Amino acid sequence: MPGMPRPPFRASLLSPRHWPAWLGVGCIWLIARLPYPALMRVGRWLGALAMRIDSARRPVAEANIALCFPELDAGQQAALVDAHLRDIGLMLVEFALGWMGRDQAIARLPLSIEGLEHLEQARAAGKGVLLVGGHFSHLELCARLVSQRIRIAGMYRRMDSTVFEWVVLRSRLHYADAMFEKDDIRGTVKYLRGGGTLWYAPDQDMRSKDSVFVPFFGVPAATITATHHLARMGNAVVIPFFHRRLPDNGGYALRLGAPLQGIPSDDVLEDTARVNACIEQMAREAPEQYLWVHKRFKTRPEGMLPVYRR
């Protein structure tokens, strides 16, 4: 079995210092058992609360949206910030459903998927596939939804909480073909070379030495070059993975785009810029659902002023 093994339960997880984490896991489990319409109502209530709380994340979203949507006036930018903060509530319940929802409940969610033929063509050619997406509020749930149709693996970063690490890794391995730690390049490349499909989101500022500055919404953004390197070493094609939540409990629309021709090329900057442009297109299709509370522009080119106040 490639990637991380299914973690065994250890008695140390029952230590009293872990009880608050188990209480949180219990709340998530209960939320995941709600019928979908009720679950979304809870998410909207949490979103309304998030919009009203004077959070440190609001200024981050405001700075990002002002930078990325200069064509919007101040009122339109403020409305998008509010819509995004409301969406954070839905993100919380969708993570619960993605992690702990019953298979039967997941199978009943309204869903449309387009573009599976691109994946089948890559597989027929003996290629691995990098399914490249972005950090949207529903990314965990949509990864599980697409896994109903295709076998996928993912890359992840270990959680700080021992309890949540055990729970979430086991949950992901319930539906994923494999899970690779972010530094397990050898295992990931081997999986791709074997014809595997890896879901990957390279759109966060990792403050890594393997980053380059390429445009994102016309703004220089420190972006990891791993998509280029994984595609080259893993003999893989890069297929964009679009997903968005539809209004009024209408479910989810997933779309696999045509492979990005010419990636990997000899130009890592060009390849990385093309991936960013693709993720920008995804964000423009559902701007309130993109993760604007992440400090995407924290690392700045030399001589450029900081974007965030702290």
Short mmCIF file of C-alpha atoms in Angstrom, two decimals:
data_model
loop_
_atom_site.label_atom_id
_atom_site.label_comp_id
_atom_site.label_asym_id
_atom_site.label_seq_id
_atom_site.Cartn_x
_atom_site.Cartn_y
_atom_site.Cartn_z
CA MET A 1 0.00 0.00 0.00
CA PRO A 2 1.59 3.34 -1.02
CA GLY A 3 1.72 6.39 1.20
CA MET A 4 0.79 6.55 4.85
CA PRO A 5 -0.52 3.37 6.50
CA ARG A 6 -3.85 3.37 8.31
CA PRO A 7 -2.86 4.55 11.80
CA PRO A 8 -3.50 2.12 14.67
CA PHE A 9 -5.32 3.21 17.80
CA ARG A 10 -3.02 3.75 20.78
CA ALA A 11 -4.07 3.86 24.43
CA SER A 12 -2.20 7.17 24.84
CA LEU A 13 -4.92 8.82 22.73
CA LEU A 14 -7.26 8.44 25.72
CA SER A 15 -5.04 10.56 27.97
CA PRO A 16 -7.00 13.35 29.74
CA ARG A 17 -4.99 15.98 27.87
CA HIS A 18 -6.69 14.75 24.68
CA TRP A 19 -10.26 14.92 26.02
CA PRO A 20 -10.97 18.43 24.60
CA ALA A 21 -9.91 17.19 21.16
CA TRP A 22 -12.19 14.15 21.48
CA LEU A 23 -15.04 16.49 22.42
CA GLY A 24 -14.37 18.40 19.20
CA VAL A 25 -14.33 15.15 17.22
CA GLY A 26 -17.68 14.20 18.78
CA CYS A 27 -19.22 17.51 17.70
CA ILE A 28 -17.91 17.03 14.16
CA TRP A 29 -19.30 13.48 14.08
CA LEU A 30 -22.74 14.73 15.15
CA ILE A 31 -22.76 17.48 12.53
CA ALA A 32 -21.80 14.95 9.85
CA ARG A 33 -24.86 12.87 10.77
CA LEU A 34 -27.31 15.68 10.02
CA PRO A 35 -29.45 15.48 6.86
CA TYR A 36 -27.86 17.62 4.16
CA PRO A 37 -30.45 20.47 4.25
CA ALA A 38 -30.11 20.71 8.04
CA LEU A 39 -26.32 20.56 7.82
CA MET A 40 -26.31 23.47 5.38
CA ARG A 41 -28.60 25.48 7.67
CA VAL A 42 -26.08 24.98 10.49
CA GLY A 43 -23.32 26.10 8.13
CA ARG A 44 -25.19 29.26 7.18
CA TRP A 45 -25.80 30.04 10.87
CA LEU A 46 -22.08 29.59 11.59
CA GLY A 47 -21.30 31.76 8.56
CA ALA A 48 -23.57 34.53 9.79
CA LEU A 49 -21.75 34.37 13.13
CA ALA A 50 -18.33 34.45 11.44
CA MET A 51 -19.35 37.51 9.44
CA ARG A 52 -20.23 39.42 12.61
CA ILE A 53 -17.25 38.46 14.72
CA ASP A 54 -14.37 40.94 14.60
CA SER A 55 -11.88 38.27 13.55
CA ALA A 56 -8.23 38.77 12.66
CA ARG A 57 -9.03 36.96 9.41
CA ARG A 58 -11.40 39.64 8.12
CA PRO A 59 -8.57 42.13 7.38
CA VAL A 60 -6.73 39.35 5.52
CA ALA A 61 -9.75 38.69 3.31
CA GLU A 62 -10.23 42.44 2.80
CA ALA A 63 -6.61 42.91 1.73
CA ASN A 64 -6.67 39.92 -0.62
CA ILE A 65 -9.93 40.89 -2.30
CA ALA A 66 -8.90 44.54 -2.68
CA LEU A 67 -5.67 43.40 -4.32
CA CYS A 68 -7.22 40.78 -6.59
CA PHE A 69 -10.41 42.61 -7.60
CA PRO A 70 -9.39 46.23 -8.14
CA GLU A 71 -12.20 46.54 -10.72
CA LEU A 72 -14.78 46.29 -7.90
CA ASP A 73 -15.72 49.42 -5.99
CA ALA A 74 -15.45 49.55 -2.18
CA GLY A 75 -19.05 48.44 -1.66
CA GLN A 76 -18.69 45.46 -3.98
CA GLN A 77 -15.44 44.42 -2.33
CA ALA A 78 -17.05 44.62 1.12
CA ALA A 79 -19.98 42.52 -0.10
CA LEU A 80 -17.58 39.87 -1.41
CA VAL A 81 -15.72 39.82 1.92
CA ASP A 82 -19.02 39.28 3.76
CA ALA A 83 -20.06 36.55 1.32
CA HIS A 84 -16.73 34.81 1.83
CA LEU A 85 -16.95 34.95 5.62
CA ARG A 86 -20.46 33.50 5.43
CA ASP A 87 -19.01 30.75 3.28
CA ILE A 88 -16.54 29.88 6.05
CA GLY A 89 -19.47 28.50 8.05
CA LEU A 90 -20.37 26.19 5.18
CA MET A 91 -16.72 25.17 4.95
CA LEU A 92 -16.80 23.96 8.57
CA VAL A 93 -19.78 21.69 8.07
CA GLU A 94 -18.52 20.46 4.69
CA PHE A 95 -15.25 19.41 6.27
CA ALA A 96 -17.28 17.49 8.86
CA LEU A 97 -19.28 15.79 6.11
CA GLY A 98 -16.19 15.04 4.02
CA TRP A 99 -14.36 13.50 6.97
CA MET A 100 -17.13 11.65 8.78
CA GLY A 101 -20.20 11.49 6.59
CA ARG A 102 -21.65 8.06 5.89
CA ASP A 103 -21.03 6.67 2.42
CA GLN A 104 -24.80 6.54 1.82
CA ALA A 105 -25.16 10.24 2.71
CA ILE A 106 -22.28 11.20 0.40
CA ALA A 107 -23.79 9.16 -2.44
CA ARG A 108 -27.10 11.05 -2.10
CA LEU A 109 -25.60 14.53 -2.52
CA PRO A 110 -26.63 16.26 -5.76
CA LEU A 111 -23.61 16.06 -8.03
CA SER A 112 -22.58 16.62 -11.64
CA ILE A 113 -19.17 15.66 -13.04
CA GLU A 114 -17.82 16.67 -16.44
CA GLY A 115 -14.57 15.85 -18.19
CA LEU A 116 -13.86 12.31 -16.99
CA GLU A 117 -12.87 11.47 -20.56
CA HIS A 118 -9.68 13.52 -20.10
CA LEU A 119 -8.67 11.29 -17.21
CA GLU A 120 -9.47 8.11 -19.13
CA GLN A 121 -7.38 9.28 -22.09
CA ALA A 122 -4.40 9.95 -19.82
CA ARG A 123 -4.73 6.55 -18.23
CA ALA A 124 -5.05 4.85 -21.60
CA ALA A 125 -1.74 6.48 -22.55
CA GLY A 126 -0.12 5.04 -19.42
CA LYS A 127 0.25 8.42 -17.74
CA GLY A 128 -0.13 9.40 -14.14
CA VAL A 129 -2.38 12.38 -13.47
CA LEU A 130 -1.88 15.47 -11.31
CA LEU A 131 -5.40 16.66 -10.59
CA VAL A 132 -4.62 20.29 -9.77
CA GLY A 133 -7.13 22.34 -7.83
CA GLY A 134 -7.28 25.22 -5.39
CA HIS A 135 -8.09 25.80 -1.72
CA PHE A 136 -11.84 26.26 -1.78
CA SER A 137 -14.14 25.91 1.20
CA HIS A 138 -15.49 22.58 -0.06
CA LEU A 139 -12.21 21.00 -1.20
CA GLU A 140 -12.31 18.10 1.29
CA LEU A 141 -15.89 17.19 0.47
CA CYS A 142 -15.32 17.47 -3.29
CA ALA A 143 -12.25 15.24 -3.05
CA ARG A 144 -14.47 12.62 -1.46
CA LEU A 145 -17.19 13.18 -4.06
CA VAL A 146 -14.84 12.70 -7.00
CA SER A 147 -13.41 9.59 -5.32
CA GLN A 148 -16.80 7.95 -5.92
CA ARG A 149 -15.94 7.91 -9.64
CA ILE A 150 -12.15 7.67 -9.74
CA ARG A 151 -9.37 6.41 -7.48
CA ILE A 152 -7.38 9.38 -6.19
CA ALA A 153 -4.60 10.01 -3.71
CA GLY A 154 -3.77 13.20 -1.86
CA MET A 155 -0.90 15.05 -0.19
CA TYR A 156 -1.30 16.46 3.29
CA ARG A 157 0.44 18.15 6.18
CA ARG A 158 0.34 16.53 9.62
CA MET A 159 -2.03 18.11 12.11
CA ASP A 160 -0.82 19.53 15.41
CA SER A 161 -3.40 17.57 17.39
CA THR A 162 -2.53 13.88 17.80
CA VAL A 163 -6.22 13.01 18.05
CA PHE A 164 -7.24 14.92 14.94
CA GLU A 165 -4.26 13.49 13.05
CA TRP A 166 -5.46 9.95 13.89
CA VAL A 167 -9.11 10.67 13.10
CA VAL A 168 -8.64 12.64 9.89
CA LEU A 169 -5.97 10.37 8.37
CA ARG A 170 -8.17 7.32 8.98
CA SER A 171 -11.14 9.18 7.51
CA ARG A 172 -9.23 10.18 4.38
CA LEU A 173 -7.85 6.68 3.90
CA HIS A 174 -11.44 5.42 3.94
CA TYR A 175 -12.04 6.98 0.53
CA ALA A 176 -8.60 7.88 -0.85
CA ASP A 177 -6.37 5.46 -2.71
CA ALA A 178 -3.42 6.75 -0.66
CA MET A 179 -2.26 9.75 1.37
CA PHE A 180 1.29 11.10 1.10
CA GLU A 181 2.98 13.48 3.51
CA LYS A 182 3.99 16.70 1.79
CA ASP A 183 7.70 15.79 1.94
CA ASP A 184 7.27 12.23 0.62
CA ILE A 185 8.36 13.09 -2.90
CA ARG A 186 9.77 9.64 -3.62
CA GLY A 187 6.52 7.86 -2.72
CA THR A 188 4.44 10.40 -4.64
CA VAL A 189 6.55 10.09 -7.79
CA LYS A 190 6.41 6.29 -7.62
CA TYR A 191 2.63 6.45 -7.33
CA LEU A 192 2.34 8.75 -10.35
CA ARG A 193 4.72 6.61 -12.41
CA GLY A 194 2.44 3.66 -11.65
CA GLY A 195 -0.45 5.48 -13.33
CA GLY A 196 -1.99 6.93 -10.16
CA THR A 197 -4.11 10.08 -9.91
CA LEU A 198 -3.02 12.62 -7.29
CA TRP A 199 -5.17 15.53 -6.12
CA TYR A 200 -2.91 18.50 -5.47
CA ALA A 201 -3.42 22.17 -4.53
CA PRO A 202 -0.29 24.35 -4.97
CA ASP A 203 -1.95 27.71 -4.27
CA GLN A 204 -0.78 28.59 -0.77
CA ASP A 205 2.23 30.64 0.31
CA MET A 206 4.44 27.92 1.82
CA ARG A 207 7.42 30.27 2.36
CA SER A 208 9.54 27.61 0.70
CA LYS A 209 12.91 27.86 -1.01
CA ASP A 210 11.30 25.98 -3.91
CA SER A 211 8.96 28.89 -4.65
CA VAL A 212 9.00 31.42 -7.48
CA PHE A 213 7.10 34.66 -7.98
CA VAL A 214 4.47 34.35 -10.70
CA PRO A 215 1.22 36.28 -11.21
CA PHE A 216 -1.97 35.41 -9.38
CA PHE A 217 -4.75 37.88 -10.22
CA GLY A 218 -1.99 40.03 -11.67
CA VAL A 219 -0.12 40.15 -8.34
CA PRO A 220 3.30 38.51 -7.83
CA ALA A 221 2.63 35.48 -5.62
CA ALA A 222 5.21 33.14 -4.10
CA THR A 223 4.20 29.79 -5.59
CA ILE A 224 5.77 26.38 -5.08
CA THR A 225 7.16 24.78 -8.22
CA ALA A 226 6.15 21.24 -7.19
CA THR A 227 3.54 20.87 -9.95
CA HIS A 228 6.28 21.20 -12.60
CA HIS A 229 8.65 18.84 -10.78
CA LEU A 230 6.05 16.18 -9.94
CA ALA A 231 4.78 16.16 -13.53
CA ARG A 232 8.34 15.81 -14.84
CA MET A 233 9.53 13.14 -12.41
CA GLY A 234 6.22 11.28 -12.29
CA ASN A 235 5.64 11.19 -16.07
CA ALA A 236 2.25 12.77 -15.36
CA VAL A 237 -0.18 15.04 -17.14
CA VAL A 238 -1.67 18.06 -15.35
CA ILE A 239 -5.47 18.21 -15.39
CA PRO A 240 -7.30 21.15 -13.77
CA PHE A 241 -9.95 20.16 -11.23
CA PHE A 242 -12.76 22.73 -10.96
CA HIS A 243 -15.38 22.39 -8.25
CA ARG A 244 -18.01 24.70 -6.83
CA ARG A 245 -21.05 24.58 -4.59
CA LEU A 246 -24.32 25.36 -6.30
CA PRO A 247 -26.88 27.70 -4.65
CA ASP A 248 -30.01 26.67 -2.74
CA ASN A 249 -28.72 23.24 -1.64
CA GLY A 250 -28.24 22.39 -5.31
CA GLY A 251 -25.19 20.26 -4.57
CA TYR A 252 -21.84 20.43 -6.32
CA ALA A 253 -20.54 20.83 -9.87
CA LEU A 254 -17.19 19.15 -10.59
CA ARG A 255 -15.28 19.54 -13.84
CA LEU A 256 -12.04 18.06 -15.08
CA GLY A 257 -10.53 20.37 -17.66
CA ALA A 258 -8.44 19.40 -20.65
CA PRO A 259 -4.81 18.60 -19.77
CA LEU A 260 -2.47 21.58 -19.73
CA GLN A 261 -0.49 20.87 -22.88
CA GLY A 262 3.27 21.27 -22.73
CA ILE A 263 3.59 20.84 -18.95
CA PRO A 264 6.21 19.92 -17.92
CA SER A 265 8.29 22.13 -20.16
CA ASP A 266 11.88 23.32 -19.75
CA ASP A 267 10.63 26.55 -18.15
CA VAL A 268 9.58 26.12 -14.52
CA LEU A 269 8.43 29.76 -14.32
CA GLU A 270 6.14 29.40 -17.31
CA ASP A 271 4.67 26.12 -16.04
CA THR A 272 4.02 27.55 -12.58
CA ALA A 273 2.45 30.69 -14.04
CA ARG A 274 0.10 28.59 -16.18
CA VAL A 275 -1.02 26.62 -13.13
CA ASN A 276 -1.68 29.86 -11.22
CA ALA A 277 -3.69 31.22 -14.15
CA CYS A 278 -5.80 28.08 -14.09
CA ILE A 279 -6.48 28.38 -10.35
CA GLU A 280 -7.33 32.05 -10.85
CA GLN A 281 -9.94 30.99 -13.42
CA MET A 282 -11.39 28.58 -10.83
CA ALA A 283 -11.57 31.33 -8.22
CA ARG A 284 -13.29 33.73 -10.61
CA GLU A 285 -16.04 31.17 -11.23
CA ALA A 286 -16.96 31.09 -7.53
CA PRO A 287 -15.08 33.95 -5.84
CA GLU A 288 -16.84 33.79 -2.47
CA GLN A 289 -15.89 30.10 -2.13
CA TYR A 290 -12.12 30.62 -2.50
CA LEU A 291 -10.00 30.74 0.68
CA TRP A 292 -9.35 34.48 0.89
CA VAL A 293 -8.56 34.30 4.62
CA HIS A 294 -5.21 32.69 3.76
CA LYS A 295 -2.28 35.14 3.57
CA ARG A 296 -1.57 34.29 -0.06
CA PHE A 297 0.75 37.28 -0.57
CA LYS A 298 2.63 37.17 2.73
CA THR A 299 5.96 36.61 0.97
CA ARG A 300 6.72 39.62 -1.23
CA PRO A 301 9.36 40.29 -3.85
CA GLU A 302 12.27 42.34 -2.56
CA GLY A 303 11.39 46.01 -2.34
CA MET A 304 7.60 45.54 -2.35
CA LEU A 305 5.53 46.67 0.64
CA PRO A 306 3.75 44.11 2.86
CA VAL A 307 0.11 43.37 2.03
CA TYR A 308 -1.02 42.57 5.57
CA ARG A 309 -0.84 44.74 8.64
CA ARG A 310 0.65 41.93 10.72
#
